[in-house]
């Protein structure tokens, strides 16, 4: 139960760094033989694939002579290097890079398993989704991607377990974006009344670092749409693309074409208050019905419908009661009946996202060993 | 990736029957070669261990001549039979039998993996817990027991992932009994006021089949204590026994010694109204504080303390808002910070308990294959 497994890791951003720290603390870690940043790749020398790169101390080690340093490698070069290792190999993709994700089939056909929080491979055109799982089967390799939805929360694994054991998932709904969760929990909280205007809440979230540098990358709903695409496909729906269903954008049409430069972003933020009246009306319309408005995604499996947008919820519902920037995902199934199986908690952040990646890696290692 | 795996199943009650139905629908099921009820054992003939027992149709098959029928076998005899199979073997224990659970080490040392919803092996004296995991390591066998806590909800797997990836779990709390969840959600609901007396709610739950035949088996808190013992041990606490910490019993002392015969149970139910005043006072005391009372279990990992009993909760808390007979489990950890990772949903019932068993079995098969 302990043949060495060879590990390649791409990406040393927030999630990548947290992952390397967790990897360094595992009792029986795999051999880290490749660590790629955008401009530089650190490799264990061939043909021995030894010594391994110290996960917790790769910066110091990269200066030493025992490891090979190369410029950025293409996905194909990385796949070739890992495939030639003297044992099973795993690629951990901690980027959000579409080029690398598009190359997963190349890795998988060579028998290299994939562990990743990168949504792109699973939420782009359905042809890539199909190619990934066909290649995994062909190469007898594994694909684990828990952190593509809800970070480290047990969302993908729970849905796969429900499906694999023969439950019929009828509906999935929830709050899938930490940023939009924060915006609506703050703009339209349950219990206390808030007088903050929508543009003020967006500005506050931006200052706290809860939004992307350009808040429109959260407000356009595409991140949520990609997550819904992944869950819908696992539940059995053939969603062609992440924009193949209605997605409510919270970007006023008049502000959509302002360029995404730092000047443009400033212009967007300064013009956003012009549209506060629209959001206030949406909020007050929910209040008149005794409800609160939330930005949610939902999948109606039976009807084959996916939807991302605003919806009103009872004040005592779990979605209305969400705190901070938490995610919540409710699975309605035949076995669970009227009360869904619910998973809730932080759905973003380096440490919890990395936790999903590390937990996936441990499962892959258990199977490969 | 497809050596045959040999499966022995003990127990054909509610969970056992639901499990066999799920097993029968798996695309690549393991070979079911042993099916044991309390009085009868159905076996595939040795030495070929073939034909397999049809999981979905074992009743009909047991009348045929191709299978061997034996009286009840001892755990040791079952272990010997499975160990002699021409491949890796798995025992699925769908009973709540302490004798079988005490024999897990015998199975594991012979390399037979265990999948079970039976709490007894993991919540009895800590010596058995230690022996089970030492034997698993010695026999290179696996032990999966998701459904021992919260039925099919991802509770055990989530906690194991948190621990294995290096998170520090500081506190676990929740409602761990479907029966006690129903009793308190009905007796002291949030939002609407209820005038039902405690004894009336217990009688209603008994009629609906939500309690054990003797409701005192739910009211004594031992089922919750066993679940807490399991979680605390996974979180790193060396809980000596399931009664090694404070457990609030909801059985009035005066009624504890009435025998558990059907006459005694009737007597218990008819005398329970005498004590309604005590429960009303507990409920109203919470109301005066603007809260509701719930029966919860909690583990304070840092302080090394486990507790099972009544506690007051804010009306907008997730625990207060629980519906029906749902469970809720909150994991407070270093990485998740102030807002816990929460899992919620049905924590009892044949189908959802069996789902946890089947999902565990699929994981074990993936590793053994």
XYZ file of C-alpha atoms in Angstrom:
738
model
C 0.000 0.000 0.000
C 2.892 2.407 -0.409
C 4.298 2.622 -3.914
C 5.465 6.216 -4.418
C 3.014 8.478 -6.264
C 4.454 11.395 -8.259
C 2.831 14.783 -7.957
C 2.874 17.817 -10.233
C 1.405 21.077 -8.949
C 0.572 24.093 -11.107
C -0.202 27.449 -9.483
C 1.183 29.101 -6.366
C -1.456 31.797 -5.793
C -3.709 31.947 -2.727
C -5.116 28.434 -3.107
C -1.827 26.994 -4.392
C 0.167 28.315 -1.453
C -2.394 27.081 1.076
C -2.394 23.685 -0.649
C 1.423 23.409 -0.512
C 1.295 24.187 3.212
C -1.257 21.443 3.773
C 0.724 19.048 1.577
C 3.873 19.689 3.610
C 2.051 18.571 6.770
C 0.667 15.259 5.455
C 2.085 12.203 7.230
C 2.820 10.237 4.024
C 2.923 12.828 1.244
C 3.364 11.884 -2.409
C 6.627 12.870 -4.136
C 6.314 16.463 -5.353
C 8.371 16.407 -8.559
C 7.008 19.399 -10.489
C 5.941 22.837 -9.309
C 4.933 25.334 -11.991
C 4.356 29.051 -11.715
C 3.377 31.239 -14.655
C 6.988 32.037 -15.544
C 9.059 29.257 -13.980
C 8.933 25.511 -13.462
C 10.768 23.611 -10.744
C 11.481 19.952 -11.505
C 13.035 16.942 -9.852
C 15.860 15.810 -12.175
C 15.190 12.979 -14.616
C 15.467 10.034 -14.908
C 15.433 9.439 -11.141
C 12.650 11.931 -10.372
C 14.551 12.539 -7.175
C 15.083 14.419 -4.905
C 11.515 15.589 -4.370
C 10.659 19.291 -4.062
C 10.018 20.215 -0.401
C 6.396 21.450 -0.495
C 6.720 23.712 2.513
C 10.027 25.176 1.498
C 10.043 25.247 -2.301
C 11.219 28.875 -2.485
C 14.472 28.113 -0.709
C 14.885 24.819 -2.546
C 14.460 26.480 -5.945
C 17.734 28.299 -5.346
C 19.622 25.048 -4.677
C 21.466 22.964 -7.249
C 19.690 19.643 -6.664
C 16.547 20.672 -8.596
C 16.089 21.583 -12.244
C 14.740 25.017 -13.141
C 12.977 25.587 -16.452
C 10.896 28.369 -17.984
C 7.129 27.899 -18.210
C 6.245 24.504 -19.736
C 3.277 23.807 -21.967
C 0.565 21.456 -20.643
C 1.833 18.814 -23.091
C 5.397 19.111 -21.734
C 4.114 18.805 -18.158
C 2.080 15.730 -19.121
C 5.101 14.124 -20.792
C 7.306 14.769 -17.771
C 4.764 13.299 -15.323
C 3.927 10.321 -17.562
C 7.593 9.307 -17.612
C 7.814 9.170 -13.795
C 8.536 5.688 -12.394
C 5.029 5.316 -10.892
C 1.477 6.642 -11.014
C 1.220 10.443 -11.269
C -1.270 13.110 -10.242
C -1.610 16.675 -11.542
C -2.961 19.238 -9.083
C -4.154 22.271 -11.042
C -4.523 25.220 -8.665
C -5.045 27.760 -11.447
C -8.207 29.018 -13.135
C -6.513 28.609 -16.505
C -8.646 27.443 -19.397
C -5.657 26.290 -21.483
C -4.465 23.874 -18.835
C -8.026 22.657 -18.205
C -8.462 21.995 -21.920
C -5.425 19.705 -21.759
C -6.843 17.439 -18.994
C -7.742 14.753 -21.568
C -4.067 14.605 -22.608
C -3.028 14.008 -18.986
C -5.778 11.496 -18.299
C -5.134 9.409 -21.403
C -1.525 9.065 -20.195
C -2.848 7.719 -16.864
C -2.217 10.935 -14.924
C -5.037 11.660 -12.466
C -6.375 15.206 -12.000
C -7.228 16.999 -8.749
C -8.361 20.609 -9.105
C -10.485 23.551 -7.925
C -10.385 24.952 -11.501
C -13.956 25.191 -12.814
C -13.020 25.666 -16.466
C -12.634 22.021 -17.446
C -16.055 21.065 -16.121
C -18.137 24.131 -16.963
C -17.078 24.980 -20.530
C -18.486 23.370 -23.664
C -19.961 19.964 -22.898
C -17.620 18.378 -25.453
C -14.702 19.054 -23.057
C -16.641 17.535 -20.120
C -17.304 14.395 -22.162
C -13.731 14.209 -23.403
C -12.369 14.511 -19.842
C -14.368 11.596 -18.482
C -13.825 9.435 -21.573
C -10.074 10.045 -21.284
C -10.141 9.217 -17.558
C -11.800 5.906 -18.312
C -9.366 5.193 -21.155
C -6.294 6.031 -19.064
C -7.688 4.407 -15.891
C -7.059 7.738 -14.195
C -9.129 9.661 -11.667
C -10.686 13.144 -11.755
C -11.582 14.829 -8.443
C -12.795 18.424 -8.311
C -14.608 19.012 -4.988
C -13.434 22.618 -4.729
C -14.996 23.664 -8.045
C -18.251 24.280 -6.131
C -18.461 25.603 -2.567
C -14.689 25.335 -2.005
C -14.006 22.643 0.636
C -17.681 22.080 1.477
C -18.795 18.511 0.689
C -20.910 19.412 -2.351
C -19.543 17.485 -5.331
C -18.877 14.368 -3.251
C -22.366 14.457 -1.739
C -24.039 14.852 -5.125
C -21.922 12.062 -6.616
C -22.820 9.776 -3.670
C -26.533 10.515 -4.078
C -26.381 9.743 -7.800
C -24.118 6.685 -7.480
C -26.311 5.048 -4.838
C -29.401 5.473 -6.997
C -31.202 8.381 -5.367
C -33.194 10.596 -7.730
C -32.076 14.217 -7.337
C -35.082 16.383 -8.211
C -33.842 19.875 -7.423
C -30.669 21.640 -6.313
C -30.762 25.214 -5.140
C -28.664 27.561 -3.149
C -26.353 30.498 -2.783
C -23.176 29.636 -4.662
C -21.213 32.875 -4.531
C -19.608 34.181 -1.346
C -19.564 37.679 -2.801
C -23.243 37.755 -3.750
C -24.088 36.106 -0.424
C -22.395 38.972 1.432
C -24.017 41.621 -0.776
C -27.579 40.405 -0.197
C -27.143 39.403 3.476
C -25.962 42.980 4.039
C -28.389 44.773 1.692
C -31.517 42.897 2.799
C -30.841 41.213 6.141
C -33.483 39.228 8.029
C -34.500 40.598 11.420
C -32.788 43.960 11.424
C -33.613 46.516 8.762
C -30.814 48.012 6.710
C -30.924 51.421 5.092
C -27.691 50.959 3.139
C -28.058 51.539 -0.574
C -27.013 48.831 -3.041
C -24.071 50.829 -4.394
C -22.829 51.425 -0.830
C -22.921 47.699 -0.072
C -21.020 46.930 -3.289
C -18.418 49.560 -2.393
C -18.076 48.097 1.113
C -17.622 44.570 -0.255
C -15.011 45.851 -2.700
C -13.101 47.581 0.104
C -13.170 44.402 2.226
C -11.662 42.457 -0.675
C -14.790 40.306 -1.018
C -15.227 41.122 -4.721
C -13.031 40.558 -7.731
C -10.931 43.624 -8.634
C -13.723 44.467 -11.102
C -16.955 43.788 -9.141
C -18.731 43.201 -12.435
C -16.957 39.806 -12.580
C -19.126 38.832 -9.596
C -22.238 40.787 -10.546
C -22.529 39.222 -14.006
C -23.446 35.839 -12.441
C -21.047 33.811 -14.605
C -19.186 32.303 -11.623
C -22.492 31.010 -10.273
C -23.518 29.819 -13.750
C -20.312 27.765 -14.063
C -20.942 26.089 -10.690
C -24.537 25.311 -11.642
C -23.353 23.860 -14.948
C -21.085 21.428 -13.084
C -23.775 20.299 -10.624
C -26.413 19.969 -13.342
C -24.117 17.770 -15.416
C -23.376 15.486 -12.455
C -27.130 15.286 -11.828
C -27.542 14.076 -15.395
C -28.484 17.184 -17.393
C -26.604 17.775 -20.629
C -25.960 21.499 -20.213
C -24.283 22.560 -23.444
C -22.503 25.641 -22.115
C -22.408 27.767 -18.939
C -24.534 30.427 -20.663
C -27.071 27.999 -22.121
C -29.684 29.029 -19.536
C -31.078 32.284 -18.063
C -28.490 34.196 -16.025
C -29.587 37.409 -14.330
C -26.796 39.971 -14.507
C -26.762 42.627 -11.791
C -24.730 44.943 -14.003
C -26.917 47.783 -15.294
C -26.931 47.529 -19.103
C -25.744 51.128 -19.333
C -22.554 50.238 -17.398
C -21.742 46.912 -19.044
C -19.519 48.322 -21.751
C -17.261 50.470 -19.581
C -13.803 48.948 -20.005
C -12.343 46.810 -17.186
C -9.349 49.116 -16.660
C -8.748 50.633 -13.235
C -10.179 53.898 -14.599
C -13.161 52.052 -16.006
C -13.771 50.273 -12.702
C -13.690 53.621 -10.918
C -16.181 54.987 -13.427
C -18.423 51.949 -12.913
C -18.387 52.382 -9.137
C -19.114 56.108 -9.353
C -22.071 55.618 -11.714
C -23.555 52.632 -9.821
C -25.587 54.865 -7.407
C -27.687 56.046 -10.405
C -29.241 52.581 -10.376
C -29.849 52.205 -6.617
C -33.558 52.817 -7.124
C -33.923 49.590 -9.137
C -32.358 47.452 -6.416
C -34.339 49.219 -3.670
C -37.548 48.420 -5.544
C -36.526 44.748 -5.806
C -35.795 44.660 -2.080
C -38.998 46.431 -1.073
C -41.140 44.300 -3.325
C -39.869 41.236 -1.417
C -40.494 43.007 1.894
C -44.099 43.733 0.931
C -44.531 39.972 0.460
C -42.986 39.367 3.889
C -39.882 37.896 2.266
C -36.256 38.721 1.440
C -34.535 38.690 -1.928
C -31.447 36.550 -2.571
C -29.251 35.786 -5.588
C -29.523 32.053 -6.104
C -28.934 29.287 -8.549
C -31.363 26.462 -9.057
C -31.516 23.274 -11.061
C -34.862 21.625 -11.736
C -33.661 18.220 -12.824
C -37.014 16.820 -13.905
C -37.840 19.848 -16.064
C -34.246 20.054 -17.298
C -34.053 23.722 -16.309
C -31.184 25.700 -14.816
C -31.633 29.244 -13.610
C -29.401 31.874 -12.006
C -30.979 35.011 -10.620
C -32.965 36.824 -7.953
C -35.618 35.058 -5.946
C -37.739 35.819 -2.888
C -37.458 33.589 0.191
C -39.419 33.181 3.422
C -37.647 34.877 6.297
C -37.410 31.628 8.276
C -35.856 29.714 5.363
C -32.275 28.523 5.551
C -31.287 30.634 2.527
C -32.691 33.821 4.083
C -30.858 33.129 7.348
C -27.429 32.849 5.774
C -24.624 34.791 7.484
C -21.595 36.693 6.166
C -20.368 35.354 2.858
C -21.447 31.753 3.430
C -22.693 29.454 0.708
C -25.632 27.128 1.145
C -26.557 24.248 -1.128
C -29.815 22.293 -0.761
C -30.287 18.928 -2.427
C -33.884 17.831 -2.850
C -34.076 14.129 -3.612
C -36.572 11.325 -3.652
C -35.063 9.743 -0.516
C -34.744 12.976 1.451
C -38.322 14.037 0.660
C -39.659 17.461 1.627
C -36.691 18.483 3.801
C -33.538 18.727 1.683
C -30.006 17.633 2.511
C -28.239 20.948 3.177
C -24.550 21.856 3.208
C -23.564 25.309 4.425
C -20.422 27.282 5.236
C -17.601 29.301 3.752
C -17.514 28.721 0.015
C -14.425 30.776 -0.740
C -10.986 31.471 0.717
C -7.545 29.971 0.184
C -7.440 27.610 3.164
C -10.888 26.056 2.753
C -10.512 25.766 -1.020
C -7.130 24.076 -0.535
C -8.708 21.759 2.029
C -11.028 20.412 -0.664
C -8.045 19.891 -2.949
C -5.987 18.137 -0.272
C -8.900 15.914 0.767
C -9.435 14.965 -2.887
C -5.736 14.198 -3.252
C -5.862 11.887 -0.221
C -8.785 10.001 -1.795
C -6.928 9.677 -5.084
C -3.802 8.428 -3.283
C -5.852 5.822 -1.383
C -7.223 4.476 -4.657
C -3.925 4.572 -6.583
C -1.954 2.952 -3.794
C -9.530 -2.382 -12.012
C -12.073 -5.210 -11.838
C -10.982 -8.156 -9.721
C -14.136 -9.566 -8.102
C -14.743 -8.457 -4.506
C -16.683 -10.797 -2.230
C -19.415 -9.376 -0.057
C -21.021 -10.664 3.127
C -24.110 -8.879 4.444
C -25.581 -9.345 7.916
C -29.034 -8.003 8.744
C -32.162 -7.706 6.609
C -34.193 -5.244 8.710
C -35.207 -1.778 7.503
C -31.691 -0.615 6.659
C -30.576 -4.042 5.445
C -33.471 -4.371 3.012
C -32.980 -0.831 1.666
C -29.254 -1.558 1.255
C -29.909 -4.797 -0.692
C -32.227 -2.877 -3.017
C -29.531 -0.260 -3.645
C -26.896 -2.977 -4.090
C -29.045 -4.730 -6.682
C -29.104 -1.539 -8.778
C -25.344 -0.850 -8.825
C -23.798 -1.081 -12.300
C -20.812 -3.237 -11.203
C -21.838 -4.803 -7.901
C -19.488 -6.960 -5.847
C -20.287 -10.693 -5.539
C -22.789 -11.155 -2.713
C -21.748 -14.532 -1.277
C -23.187 -14.431 2.244
C -26.471 -13.049 3.555
C -27.201 -13.605 7.231
C -30.423 -13.100 9.159
C -30.808 -13.811 12.850
C -31.872 -17.405 12.275
C -30.633 -18.314 8.824
C -27.577 -17.804 6.619
C -27.553 -17.967 2.858
C -24.175 -18.822 1.279
C -22.650 -19.235 -2.146
C -21.256 -22.800 -2.242
C -17.549 -23.309 -1.517
C -14.934 -23.594 -2.886
C -16.090 -21.682 -5.979
C -18.010 -18.975 -4.044
C -20.370 -19.063 -6.980
C -23.117 -18.464 -7.971
C -23.608 -15.152 -6.184
C -26.766 -14.403 -4.219
C -29.049 -12.062 -6.202
C -29.294 -9.020 -3.896
C -32.673 -7.905 -5.180
C -34.222 -11.328 -5.155
C -32.587 -13.226 -2.301
C -35.893 -14.471 -0.885
C -36.737 -16.392 -4.040
C -33.148 -17.528 -4.479
C -32.975 -18.917 -0.956
C -35.561 -21.511 -1.950
C -33.448 -22.700 -4.910
C -30.907 -25.509 -4.864
C -27.900 -23.543 -6.135
C -27.220 -21.813 -2.791
C -26.273 -23.269 0.590
C -28.553 -22.641 3.561
C -27.180 -22.808 7.106
C -28.474 -21.863 10.539
C -27.126 -18.688 12.167
C -23.310 -18.551 11.993
C -21.046 -17.052 14.646
C -19.013 -13.953 13.695
C -15.916 -16.186 13.635
C -17.546 -18.593 11.185
C -18.610 -15.702 8.950
C -15.060 -14.300 9.045
C -13.575 -17.681 8.123
C -15.981 -18.120 5.227
C -15.241 -14.639 3.807
C -11.483 -14.909 4.371
C -11.358 -18.090 2.283
C -13.013 -16.386 -0.718
C -10.784 -16.169 -3.826
C -10.361 -12.369 -3.553
C -10.689 -9.394 -1.201
C -13.797 -9.471 0.977
C -16.042 -6.883 2.651
C -18.463 -7.372 5.535
C -21.505 -5.075 5.580
C -22.994 -5.151 9.075
C -26.538 -3.755 8.926
C -27.374 -4.770 12.496
C -27.025 -2.929 15.790
C -25.525 -6.060 17.341
C -22.736 -5.587 19.874
C -21.467 -9.159 19.524
C -20.820 -8.786 15.807
C -19.274 -5.336 16.330
C -16.932 -6.775 18.958
C -15.684 -9.236 16.344
C -14.655 -6.558 13.809
C -10.980 -6.958 14.780
C -11.186 -10.652 13.834
C -12.516 -9.730 10.381
C -10.044 -6.894 9.849
C -6.982 -8.931 10.833
C -8.002 -11.441 8.154
C -8.041 -8.585 5.607
C -11.848 -8.308 5.475
C -12.973 -4.669 5.263
C -15.956 -3.422 7.278
C -18.788 -1.136 6.138
C -21.504 -0.484 8.694
C -24.124 1.851 10.219
C -23.761 -0.066 13.532
C -22.596 2.364 16.231
C -21.581 -0.281 18.757
C -18.060 -0.942 17.500
C -17.078 2.715 17.585
C -18.914 3.970 20.660
C -18.289 1.262 23.253
C -15.179 0.986 25.424
C -12.246 2.778 23.819
C -10.244 -0.449 23.891
C -12.532 -1.821 21.151
C -12.098 1.381 19.081
C -8.319 1.053 19.342
C -8.385 -2.656 18.560
C -10.537 -2.070 15.456
C -8.176 0.467 13.895
C -5.048 -1.469 14.877
C -6.519 -4.612 13.298
C -7.450 -2.666 10.140
C -3.888 -1.475 9.814
C -2.511 -4.977 10.479
C -4.850 -6.616 7.953
C -4.568 -3.762 5.433
C -8.343 -3.604 5.531
C -10.698 -0.641 5.535
C -13.336 0.534 8.016
C -16.087 2.892 6.788
C -19.002 3.860 9.003
C -20.613 7.064 7.637
C -24.109 6.047 8.713
C -23.198 5.703 12.384
C -23.866 9.458 12.739
C -26.577 11.361 10.838
C -27.401 8.369 8.608
C -26.400 9.189 5.000
C -25.487 12.817 5.726
C -21.799 13.534 5.048
C -20.765 13.830 8.700
C -18.063 11.238 9.364
C -16.423 11.829 5.959
C -16.430 15.600 6.446
C -14.887 15.362 9.897
C -12.261 12.886 8.690
C -11.413 15.217 5.773
C -11.057 18.200 8.108
C -8.758 16.258 10.414
C -6.738 14.573 7.647
C -6.031 17.849 5.860
C -4.769 19.454 9.058
C -7.635 21.709 10.097
C -8.072 22.171 13.852
C -11.621 21.259 14.845
C -12.468 23.330 17.914
C -16.124 22.513 18.498
C -18.834 20.234 17.124
C -22.444 20.758 18.077
C -25.823 19.815 16.812
C -29.030 17.883 16.965
C -28.126 14.239 16.493
C -31.415 12.447 17.113
C -34.303 12.588 14.659
C -36.703 11.659 17.438
C -35.575 14.365 19.849
C -35.454 16.836 16.952
C -39.132 16.162 16.203
C -40.101 16.341 19.888
C -38.556 19.777 20.469
C -39.423 21.264 17.053
C -43.040 20.355 17.850
C -43.025 21.205 21.578
C -41.227 24.554 21.254
C -41.407 25.708 17.617
C -39.973 29.014 16.458
C -42.473 31.493 15.047
C -45.769 29.902 15.940
C -46.607 29.143 19.549
C -47.573 25.638 20.546
C -49.796 24.769 23.463
C -49.204 21.017 23.236
C -47.966 19.449 26.448
C -44.724 17.462 26.465
C -46.461 14.146 27.111
C -48.840 14.818 24.209
C -45.935 15.452 21.856
C -44.214 12.245 22.998
C -47.467 10.307 22.450
C -47.831 11.828 18.980
C -44.248 10.911 18.053
C -44.819 7.369 19.301
C -47.970 7.035 17.203
C -46.168 8.306 14.107
C -43.491 5.650 14.617
C -40.796 8.305 15.246
C -39.758 6.803 18.599
C -38.378 3.432 19.558
C -41.085 1.005 20.776
C -40.121 2.156 24.282
C -39.728 5.966 23.952
C -37.358 5.887 26.913
C -34.722 4.433 24.553
C -34.759 7.845 22.845
C -35.380 9.983 25.935
C -32.397 8.584 27.863
C -29.964 10.318 25.468
C -27.739 7.260 24.981
C -28.173 7.190 21.193
C -26.936 10.780 21.040
C -24.126 9.993 23.492
C -22.895 7.152 21.281
C -22.816 9.436 18.229
C -20.934 12.116 20.154
C -18.456 9.517 21.358
C -17.672 8.574 17.752
C -17.209 12.169 16.578
C -15.139 13.122 19.613
C -12.801 10.186 19.043
C -12.304 11.112 15.368
C -11.602 14.684 16.496
C -8.865 13.305 18.747
C -10.475 13.026 22.189
C -9.947 9.771 24.041
C -13.496 9.262 25.293
C -13.326 6.164 27.476
C -16.976 5.130 27.210
C -20.269 6.547 25.851
C -21.343 7.406 29.395
C -18.049 8.994 30.432
C -19.554 12.509 30.188
C -22.730 14.304 31.316
C -25.872 12.990 29.595
C -29.188 14.634 30.409
C -31.919 11.998 30.543
C -35.454 13.196 29.802
C -36.914 10.210 31.669
C -38.359 11.327 35.019
C -36.424 9.442 37.724
C -39.706 8.113 39.119
C -40.456 6.379 35.791
C -37.014 5.002 35.011
C -37.504 1.667 36.701
C -40.821 0.711 35.131
C -40.030 -2.435 33.116
C -39.762 -2.176 29.329
C -42.598 -4.626 28.699
C -45.590 -3.503 26.627
C -47.528 -3.133 29.905
C -44.656 -1.132 31.384
C -44.449 1.116 28.338
C -48.174 1.779 28.617
C -47.735 2.617 32.282
C -44.834 4.975 31.433
C -46.919 6.788 28.827
C -49.903 7.128 31.152
C -47.791 8.530 33.991
C -45.722 10.913 31.800
C -48.329 13.762 32.024
C -47.566 14.029 35.783
C -44.234 15.570 34.777
C -45.438 17.964 32.053
C -44.975 20.908 34.424
C -41.203 20.387 34.513
C -40.888 20.472 30.716
C -43.237 23.476 30.451
C -41.039 25.363 32.895
C -37.929 24.520 30.829
C -39.679 25.730 27.665
C -40.993 28.926 29.244
C -37.680 29.768 30.838
C -36.151 29.769 27.347
C -39.027 31.864 26.035
C -38.479 34.470 28.737
C -34.892 34.798 27.440
C -36.217 35.205 23.881
C -34.900 31.772 22.962
C -35.990 28.200 22.341
C -34.818 25.011 24.048
C -33.318 22.122 22.067
C -31.755 18.762 22.944
C -28.230 18.908 21.626
C -24.856 17.309 21.816
C -21.645 19.275 21.877
C -17.951 18.553 21.844
C -15.500 21.179 23.038
C -12.311 19.733 21.604
C -9.890 22.162 23.232
C -11.369 21.684 26.706
C -11.774 17.939 26.116
C -15.440 18.122 27.111
C -18.448 16.297 25.691
C -21.973 17.130 26.750
C -25.444 15.877 25.876
C -28.482 17.778 27.097
C -30.810 20.745 26.900
C -29.620 24.129 25.731
C -31.206 27.458 24.791
C -30.723 28.839 21.276
C -31.400 32.172 19.571
C -34.529 31.976 17.464
C -32.645 32.886 14.285
C -30.004 30.195 14.805
C -29.804 27.237 12.454
C -30.501 24.786 15.297
C -33.674 26.634 16.346
C -34.922 26.694 12.758
C -34.695 22.949 12.241
C -37.741 21.287 10.671
C -39.430 17.926 11.206
C -37.063 15.273 12.452
C -33.955 16.652 10.749
C -30.472 16.490 12.188
C -28.005 19.350 12.041
C -24.296 19.144 12.712
C -22.060 22.230 12.951
C -18.297 21.950 12.718
C -16.379 24.905 14.114
C -12.792 24.846 12.926
C -9.795 27.099 12.668
C -10.148 27.402 8.885
C -13.908 27.981 8.873
C -13.718 30.630 11.579
C -16.821 32.155 13.171
C -19.336 30.602 10.745
C -19.269 26.817 11.028
C -19.443 24.216 8.287
C -23.008 22.885 8.631
C -24.592 19.656 7.410
C -28.347 19.261 7.764
C -31.091 16.852 6.736
C -32.797 13.598 7.575
C -30.642 11.676 10.023
C -32.757 8.537 10.229
C -34.754 6.263 7.953
C -33.976 3.076 6.058
C -33.277 4.553 2.630
C -30.991 7.405 3.709
C -29.127 5.213 6.193
C -28.618 2.589 3.496
C -27.417 5.330 1.145
C -24.526 6.054 3.521
C -23.697 2.347 3.628
C -23.832 1.953 -0.161
C -21.733 5.092 -0.729
C -19.160 3.766 1.760
C -19.135 0.420 -0.011
C -18.463 2.123 -3.355
C -15.484 3.942 -1.802
C -14.135 0.716 -0.353
C -14.534 -1.052 -3.707
C -12.681 1.782 -5.489
C -9.743 1.392 -3.108
C -9.683 -2.430 -3.109
C -9.975 -2.701 -6.887
